[in-house]
Amino acid sequence: MHLGNQIAPSLSEHMLVDTIDRFGRTPSSRVAVVLHLSRLRPPAPRPHHRRVARALLQDTAQRHDGQVFVLRNGDQVLICLPGVPGAGTVPRRILHDHPIIGSSTRLDPRALPPMLIRLMQIDAPDPTRLTSIFTLPADQSHLAAYAAARLAETVTPSSPEDEGFGPTAAANAIGRAIQAAPHAHRLHRQTGVMVSLSTMSGFRQLFAEYDMAGPGIAATGLPGSPPPVRDPFLLRHLAGALDQLLLQTIVNTVRRPGPFAPGNAAIRPRLHINLTLAGLGLPGFTALLERCRNARISLAVEVSLLDASADPDGFFRARDRLHRSGVDVVLDQITHLALAIAAPATLGADLYKLDWSPRLRTLDPHDHDGLRRSLAEMGLDRIVLLGANGEDALLWGLSHGIRRFQGRHVAIILAAERVLACPHSAGCSLAQCADRAAATDPEGRNGCLNLDLLDGITSPQAVPPDGLGQ
Amino acid sequence: MSSFSTPDPRSAAGGDLARSRMDDPARLLTLIGETVNTGTAREVLWLSLSMLPRPLAEPHHLRLAGDALAPLEAADRMRKFGLPNDDQIVVWRGAANELVAQCEALVRHLFADEPTLLPEPDRLVQRFRLPVDAARMREKIARSVPPEPDEPSALSVAAALTLATLAALEDNLASANVARFARRRDICMCNDDGSFGPAWETRILSSRELAETLKPDHDLRADPWLFRRLTRSLDRRMLALLSAPEELRSAGPFGINLTIGSILAPDFLRFDEALPGRLRGHVVIGLDPADVMTDPAGFGFARDFARARHYRLLLRGLSPAGFALLPRGRSGIDLVQLRWSQAWADTEMALDDPSTIVVSGADTVAALDWGRARGVRLFQGRVVSPATRRNTGHRL
């Protein structure tokens, strides 16, 4: 029931108020569990959060003569008879050691909050505030106040979320749209840097990375194109389908800012290119190897951790083949959540790209210990912190011993170094310089009068291509 | 596809007889290995009932033919084995020519009315001597075990799916009767005495047979990412099949392969609601490692939810590299399924907790030996589990 852009108080809120009032006037005891899904970090609560929470609460409600109220703000409230701790049995044979399942979980509503918190904690900024427990009639006034607030509050409806990951046909259409998109829209270039604290030489260019923006575009959509695709499986398929286009674009672009434009190759930063494992078997990759050899450009291939996980044996074969060709292998798109379940160091890559997330600053001690262990396994001198778009990422990385970075923030710092060194920079802003450096078509570099410096060809801080840049 | 419309009566004869044979190939292989290792002499009579033409292979024929071996039960240290292809093998110690002659006479008498259909007698009833004939017997055992129902055809030159063909296939799947593609694979537990018993059976939809029907000349697995996408649709249909009350009423412990997204979807909640309490703790959910890595946050949520509802989680199909990449201790998974290959024999990797390991693709005695030497007790594969022994038509 919508009123303009607000949701009117629903039957649930009214029924909750009435129910609390009724149990406040009866001597029989009830317990209320409030699950504050509205306190999850957006985009949560997602439909599956709501659905699973509802199922768990409903299950307890059925066992304890209770009722579940789903409120407009996403919160869910269970009011039921208190359970009998320790009564009954559950299949303990295989689950006895599970931290969130005790023998009374299904029997005592008070055992629900720890389980709900564990389920939702990844998306909860403060897990301790995710649930509340009230006992009726003792806590009647507190629960009534909560219910009254929910009844009175204004709730703005959120757009319904498509759970189907998008239809396959849409991926087909968007794949064609990406192929037809302008060169500058679909090809990305970023620079990786190394911070050298010991020599006080500041930031040095490590590599220039080229990747096809296809999956990113597919996930967000193009202006006027079909709806975005959210299915990660379809996105990986699109990435593979665009390998050939990326290789063709890189190899055949001989004018600047293409990597094979004429210039002083000896001091060029290393070329990084993002490919799937299947892409390494394309004729275009053989051509790229040849071009790099002729141009004396050092090459590294970046493979996503997801691709490597899907076929670790194939990754090993590809890695060994690339090493024999003098090509380094970079494991890309490693999230801290992936590190909680996987050990990427076992893949033996030359560099590991860790995705920056603000959540890295707020990990609990246990997760932080696990992260430190993973970083040590990979080797701090082999980690590039990806997505360093702000000072917080840079500081976090430096405080953890990471010296290699990639992202908008370090691109701005590099731009500052260029502006300082460039005699034609009087009218340039740092953002302009960074944008021009990231451009993959000549039009994106209009206004720059020192393209050698912009491309790192005459950068005073360029790192010779010696593997790790050391 | 003809196998679905005209089921082979050999399969229908299955039932208890088939169940009793479940671990016979492994037991026979073990016995052969023992005779080779110790040099112990044994006599063997091999009744190749698999050679019988279909008119002579009705259930009562097979039962009577098996009974024809009864005289040999008097032989010293006699042991009897049945293979998935219905062949019967008797192994004993010492001379028993008179008993063998009685058996041969009974078999001949049984099929006396059909001399033109009957195979050559010396091919129907063969004699072997262990350990001399160990290699020949191993070869016959390997041939007796049918391929897994979902193994790709060796002659397959099918085209890979494209986004367009996948979209069409998804549309077809929405209305197709997929029950006939439902298959079971046994996960067997090795008992202390070396025999095998069922631990649970994994319910799958045969993607190969499904492709042959809905998308002929296409290999659904050729593009792994599109196949994973397709599994979402297959999951929905499988969960709907399993949620039927008549299906769950008689079900024993079983496993089902699902994507993370499917565990969090309404279909799974409906299945969960329909699941009888006696099966809680006895349903194993198999996960694809790539799916787990696709969405680690979703995996964590699904894992804790599934375990809160008393499901066991299994990570499927790991090679040594995959096993090292996804340590069980980090992922919080209950069970890990290793996909047997020579790579496992070549690795020095330790299995920290063998009780959590399932060796799949155990099609050879080498796989079995490798696992058992490391304390593994759960196996899936042709040696321990003839998967086609129960082609159950429309039933799961």
Short mmCIF file of C-alpha atoms in Angstrom, two decimals, chain B residues 141-394:
data_model
loop_
_atom_site.label_atom_id
_atom_site.label_comp_id
_atom_site.label_asym_id
_atom_site.label_seq_id
_atom_site.Cartn_x
_atom_site.Cartn_y
_atom_site.Cartn_z
CA ILE B 141 35.66 -56.71 -13.95
CA ALA B 142 36.49 -53.29 -15.36
CA ARG B 143 34.42 -54.06 -18.46
CA SER B 144 31.51 -55.20 -16.32
CA VAL B 145 31.07 -51.81 -14.72
CA PRO B 146 28.99 -49.47 -16.87
CA PRO B 147 30.04 -45.88 -17.38
CA GLU B 148 28.63 -43.24 -15.10
CA PRO B 149 25.37 -41.91 -16.46
CA ASP B 150 26.70 -38.41 -16.93
CA GLU B 151 30.08 -39.13 -18.44
CA PRO B 152 30.66 -37.26 -21.68
CA SER B 153 30.59 -39.40 -24.77
CA ALA B 154 34.00 -40.21 -26.16
CA LEU B 155 32.70 -39.51 -29.63
CA SER B 156 31.25 -36.17 -28.66
CA VAL B 157 31.93 -33.43 -31.17
CA ALA B 158 29.00 -31.34 -30.01
CA ALA B 159 28.90 -27.57 -30.25
CA ALA B 160 29.31 -25.37 -27.19
CA LEU B 161 26.36 -23.42 -25.88
CA THR B 162 26.05 -19.80 -26.86
CA LEU B 163 24.08 -17.19 -24.98
CA ALA B 164 21.31 -17.52 -27.55
CA THR B 165 21.09 -21.32 -27.34
CA LEU B 166 21.29 -21.16 -23.56
CA ALA B 167 18.38 -18.72 -23.44
CA ALA B 168 16.33 -21.06 -25.61
CA LEU B 169 17.29 -24.05 -23.49
CA GLU B 170 16.25 -22.26 -20.31
CA ASP B 171 12.88 -21.58 -21.89
CA ASN B 172 12.52 -25.24 -22.86
CA LEU B 173 13.49 -26.40 -19.39
CA ALA B 174 10.72 -24.42 -17.80
CA SER B 175 8.11 -26.75 -19.29
CA ALA B 176 10.08 -29.94 -19.95
CA ASN B 177 9.49 -33.11 -17.97
CA VAL B 178 12.91 -33.52 -16.40
CA ALA B 179 12.03 -36.39 -14.07
CA ARG B 180 13.22 -38.92 -16.64
CA PHE B 181 16.70 -37.37 -16.52
CA ALA B 182 16.96 -37.92 -12.78
CA ARG B 183 19.72 -40.30 -11.77
CA ARG B 184 21.33 -41.51 -8.57
CA ARG B 185 24.96 -42.00 -7.71
CA ASP B 186 25.91 -43.98 -4.67
CA ILE B 187 28.38 -42.75 -2.15
CA CYS B 188 29.59 -45.88 -0.41
CA MET B 189 31.26 -46.34 2.92
CA CYS B 190 34.06 -48.81 3.37
CA ASN B 191 33.35 -50.98 6.37
CA ASP B 192 35.96 -52.34 8.75
CA ASP B 193 35.85 -55.75 7.05
CA GLY B 194 36.64 -54.21 3.64
CA SER B 195 33.09 -54.49 2.34
CA PHE B 196 31.10 -51.49 1.20
CA GLY B 197 27.70 -50.26 2.19
CA PRO B 198 25.65 -47.28 1.05
CA ALA B 199 26.28 -43.99 2.83
CA TRP B 200 24.00 -41.81 0.74
CA GLU B 201 22.98 -41.41 -2.86
CA THR B 202 23.44 -38.22 -4.81
CA ARG B 203 20.47 -37.16 -6.92
CA ILE B 204 21.43 -35.55 -10.20
CA LEU B 205 19.88 -34.60 -13.49
CA SER B 206 21.88 -36.09 -16.32
CA SER B 207 22.99 -33.09 -18.33
CA ARG B 208 24.23 -35.30 -21.14
CA GLU B 209 20.89 -37.01 -21.62
CA LEU B 210 19.10 -33.74 -21.15
CA ALA B 211 21.20 -32.20 -23.91
CA GLU B 212 20.52 -35.13 -26.20
CA THR B 213 16.83 -34.49 -25.82
CA LEU B 214 16.53 -30.72 -25.60
CA LYS B 215 19.62 -29.52 -27.47
CA PRO B 216 20.98 -32.32 -29.66
CA ASP B 217 24.54 -31.85 -30.91
CA HIS B 218 25.34 -29.48 -28.06
CA ASP B 219 27.79 -30.07 -25.25
CA LEU B 220 26.32 -28.27 -22.28
CA ARG B 221 29.61 -28.33 -20.40
CA ALA B 222 31.82 -26.98 -23.16
CA ASP B 223 31.49 -23.45 -21.76
CA PRO B 224 31.83 -23.96 -18.00
CA TRP B 225 30.40 -20.55 -17.08
CA LEU B 226 27.30 -20.98 -19.21
CA PHE B 227 26.87 -24.47 -17.80
CA ARG B 228 26.99 -23.02 -14.30
CA ARG B 229 24.32 -20.56 -15.31
CA LEU B 230 22.23 -23.45 -16.62
CA THR B 231 22.57 -25.30 -13.33
CA ARG B 232 20.44 -22.61 -11.70
CA SER B 233 17.52 -23.75 -13.86
CA LEU B 234 18.34 -27.41 -13.26
CA ASP B 235 18.48 -26.77 -9.52
CA ARG B 236 14.98 -25.32 -9.55
CA ARG B 237 13.59 -28.31 -11.35
CA MET B 238 15.46 -30.79 -9.16
CA LEU B 239 14.25 -29.12 -5.97
CA ALA B 240 10.70 -29.22 -7.26
CA LEU B 241 11.03 -32.94 -7.98
CA LEU B 242 12.48 -33.65 -4.58
CA SER B 243 9.87 -31.59 -2.77
CA ALA B 244 7.12 -33.97 -3.84
CA PRO B 245 5.77 -35.67 -0.70
CA GLU B 246 5.88 -39.16 -2.25
CA GLU B 247 9.54 -38.60 -3.08
CA LEU B 248 10.61 -37.64 0.41
CA ARG B 249 8.39 -40.12 2.21
CA SER B 250 10.49 -43.09 1.16
CA ALA B 251 13.83 -41.34 0.75
CA GLY B 252 16.91 -42.37 2.66
CA PRO B 253 20.00 -40.20 3.13
CA PHE B 254 20.68 -38.35 -0.10
CA GLY B 255 22.79 -35.63 -1.63
CA ILE B 256 21.95 -32.87 -4.07
CA ASN B 257 24.22 -30.48 -5.93
CA LEU B 258 23.14 -26.85 -5.74
CA THR B 259 24.47 -23.39 -6.47
CA ILE B 260 24.71 -20.84 -3.69
CA GLY B 261 21.95 -18.84 -5.33
CA SER B 262 19.70 -21.87 -5.32
CA ILE B 263 20.16 -22.45 -1.59
CA LEU B 264 18.95 -18.92 -0.96
CA ALA B 265 16.04 -19.11 -3.40
CA PRO B 266 12.36 -19.71 -2.55
CA ASP B 267 12.52 -23.17 -4.17
CA PHE B 268 14.97 -24.36 -1.54
CA LEU B 269 12.85 -22.99 1.28
CA ARG B 270 9.90 -24.95 -0.08
CA PHE B 271 12.07 -28.07 -0.24
CA ASP B 272 13.30 -27.40 3.28
CA GLU B 273 9.76 -27.06 4.52
CA ALA B 274 8.82 -30.38 2.92
CA LEU B 275 11.86 -32.24 4.26
CA PRO B 276 10.82 -34.75 6.97
CA GLY B 277 12.45 -34.38 10.33
CA ARG B 278 14.00 -37.86 10.09
CA LEU B 279 16.09 -36.67 7.12
CA ARG B 280 17.48 -33.62 8.93
CA GLY B 281 21.19 -34.17 9.25
CA HIS B 282 21.12 -36.73 6.46
CA VAL B 283 21.02 -34.50 3.39
CA VAL B 284 24.31 -33.49 1.80
CA ILE B 285 24.45 -30.37 -0.35
CA GLY B 286 27.27 -30.43 -2.91
CA LEU B 287 28.82 -27.09 -3.92
CA ASP B 288 30.94 -26.18 -6.91
CA PRO B 289 34.23 -24.53 -5.81
CA ALA B 290 33.96 -21.87 -8.51
CA ASP B 291 30.48 -21.01 -7.32
CA VAL B 292 31.76 -20.64 -3.78
CA MET B 293 34.50 -18.30 -4.96
CA THR B 294 32.10 -16.29 -7.10
CA ASP B 295 30.33 -14.90 -4.06
CA PRO B 296 32.19 -15.57 -0.80
CA ALA B 297 29.73 -13.45 1.19
CA GLY B 298 26.78 -15.31 -0.26
CA PHE B 299 28.57 -18.57 0.42
CA GLY B 300 29.08 -17.66 4.07
CA PHE B 301 25.41 -16.81 4.45
CA ALA B 302 24.24 -19.93 2.63
CA ARG B 303 26.66 -22.12 4.59
CA ASP B 304 25.48 -20.91 7.96
CA PHE B 305 21.83 -21.05 6.94
CA ALA B 306 22.14 -24.56 5.53
CA ARG B 307 23.92 -25.79 8.62
CA ALA B 308 21.38 -24.13 10.86
CA ARG B 309 18.82 -26.24 9.04
CA HIS B 310 21.01 -29.31 9.61
CA TYR B 311 22.33 -29.92 6.12
CA ARG B 312 25.87 -31.12 5.52
CA LEU B 313 27.91 -29.23 2.97
CA LEU B 314 30.32 -30.86 0.55
CA LEU B 315 32.82 -29.17 -1.76
CA ARG B 316 32.82 -31.07 -5.03
CA GLY B 317 35.38 -32.31 -7.51
CA LEU B 318 38.69 -31.09 -6.13
CA SER B 319 42.02 -31.86 -7.72
CA PRO B 320 45.15 -31.57 -5.55
CA ALA B 321 45.47 -27.94 -6.64
CA GLY B 322 41.86 -27.19 -5.74
CA PHE B 323 42.23 -28.99 -2.42
CA ALA B 324 45.20 -26.80 -1.52
CA LEU B 325 43.47 -23.64 -2.71
CA LEU B 326 40.34 -24.18 -0.63
CA PRO B 327 41.41 -25.56 2.75
CA ARG B 328 38.47 -27.15 4.53
CA GLY B 329 39.41 -25.44 7.76
CA ARG B 330 38.95 -22.01 6.19
CA SER B 331 35.79 -22.65 4.22
CA GLY B 332 33.93 -24.29 7.10
CA ILE B 333 32.77 -27.08 4.82
CA ASP B 334 31.77 -30.45 6.34
CA LEU B 335 32.98 -32.74 3.57
CA VAL B 336 35.39 -32.52 0.66
CA GLN B 337 35.03 -34.61 -2.47
CA LEU B 338 38.31 -35.35 -4.23
CA ARG B 339 38.07 -36.14 -7.92
CA TRP B 340 40.39 -39.09 -8.36
CA SER B 341 43.13 -38.81 -10.96
CA GLN B 342 46.72 -39.88 -11.23
CA ALA B 343 47.63 -36.45 -9.89
CA TRP B 344 46.44 -37.58 -6.47
CA ALA B 345 48.73 -40.59 -6.61
CA ASP B 346 51.62 -38.33 -7.55
CA THR B 347 51.11 -35.82 -4.75
CA GLU B 348 52.52 -36.00 -1.25
CA MET B 349 49.67 -33.89 0.09
CA ALA B 350 48.36 -35.04 3.46
CA LEU B 351 44.67 -35.50 4.20
CA ASP B 352 44.35 -34.02 7.68
CA ASP B 353 40.97 -35.53 8.45
CA PRO B 354 40.20 -38.54 6.22
CA SER B 355 36.75 -38.90 7.75
CA THR B 356 35.71 -35.74 5.92
CA ILE B 357 36.94 -36.93 2.52
CA VAL B 358 34.98 -38.55 -0.31
CA VAL B 359 36.98 -39.98 -3.20
CA SER B 360 34.93 -39.68 -6.37
CA GLY B 361 35.66 -41.24 -9.73
CA ALA B 362 36.86 -44.37 -7.95
CA ASP B 363 36.68 -46.42 -11.13
CA THR B 364 39.84 -48.39 -10.55
CA VAL B 365 41.26 -50.42 -7.76
CA ALA B 366 44.18 -47.97 -7.69
CA ALA B 367 41.84 -45.18 -6.60
CA LEU B 368 40.35 -47.42 -3.97
CA ASP B 369 43.74 -48.47 -2.64
CA TRP B 370 44.99 -44.88 -2.58
CA GLY B 371 42.04 -43.71 -0.53
CA ARG B 372 42.00 -46.63 1.86
CA ALA B 373 45.72 -46.31 2.49
CA ARG B 374 45.04 -42.77 3.72
CA GLY B 375 42.12 -43.69 5.92
CA VAL B 376 39.38 -42.53 3.54
CA ARG B 377 36.18 -44.48 3.92
CA LEU B 378 33.77 -42.76 1.57
CA PHE B 379 33.95 -43.52 -2.16
CA GLN B 380 31.96 -42.91 -5.29
CA GLY B 381 32.75 -44.62 -8.54
CA ARG B 382 32.31 -47.62 -10.72
CA VAL B 383 34.32 -49.99 -8.58
CA VAL B 384 32.17 -49.50 -5.52
CA SER B 385 28.92 -48.35 -7.00
CA PRO B 386 27.49 -49.52 -10.32
CA ALA B 387 25.44 -46.48 -11.02
CA THR B 388 23.18 -47.85 -13.70
CA ARG B 389 21.90 -50.71 -11.63
CA ARG B 390 18.79 -48.76 -10.93
CA ASN B 391 17.41 -47.06 -13.98
CA THR B 392 14.21 -46.13 -12.29
CA GLY B 393 12.33 -44.45 -15.10
CA HIS B 394 10.32 -41.51 -13.87
#
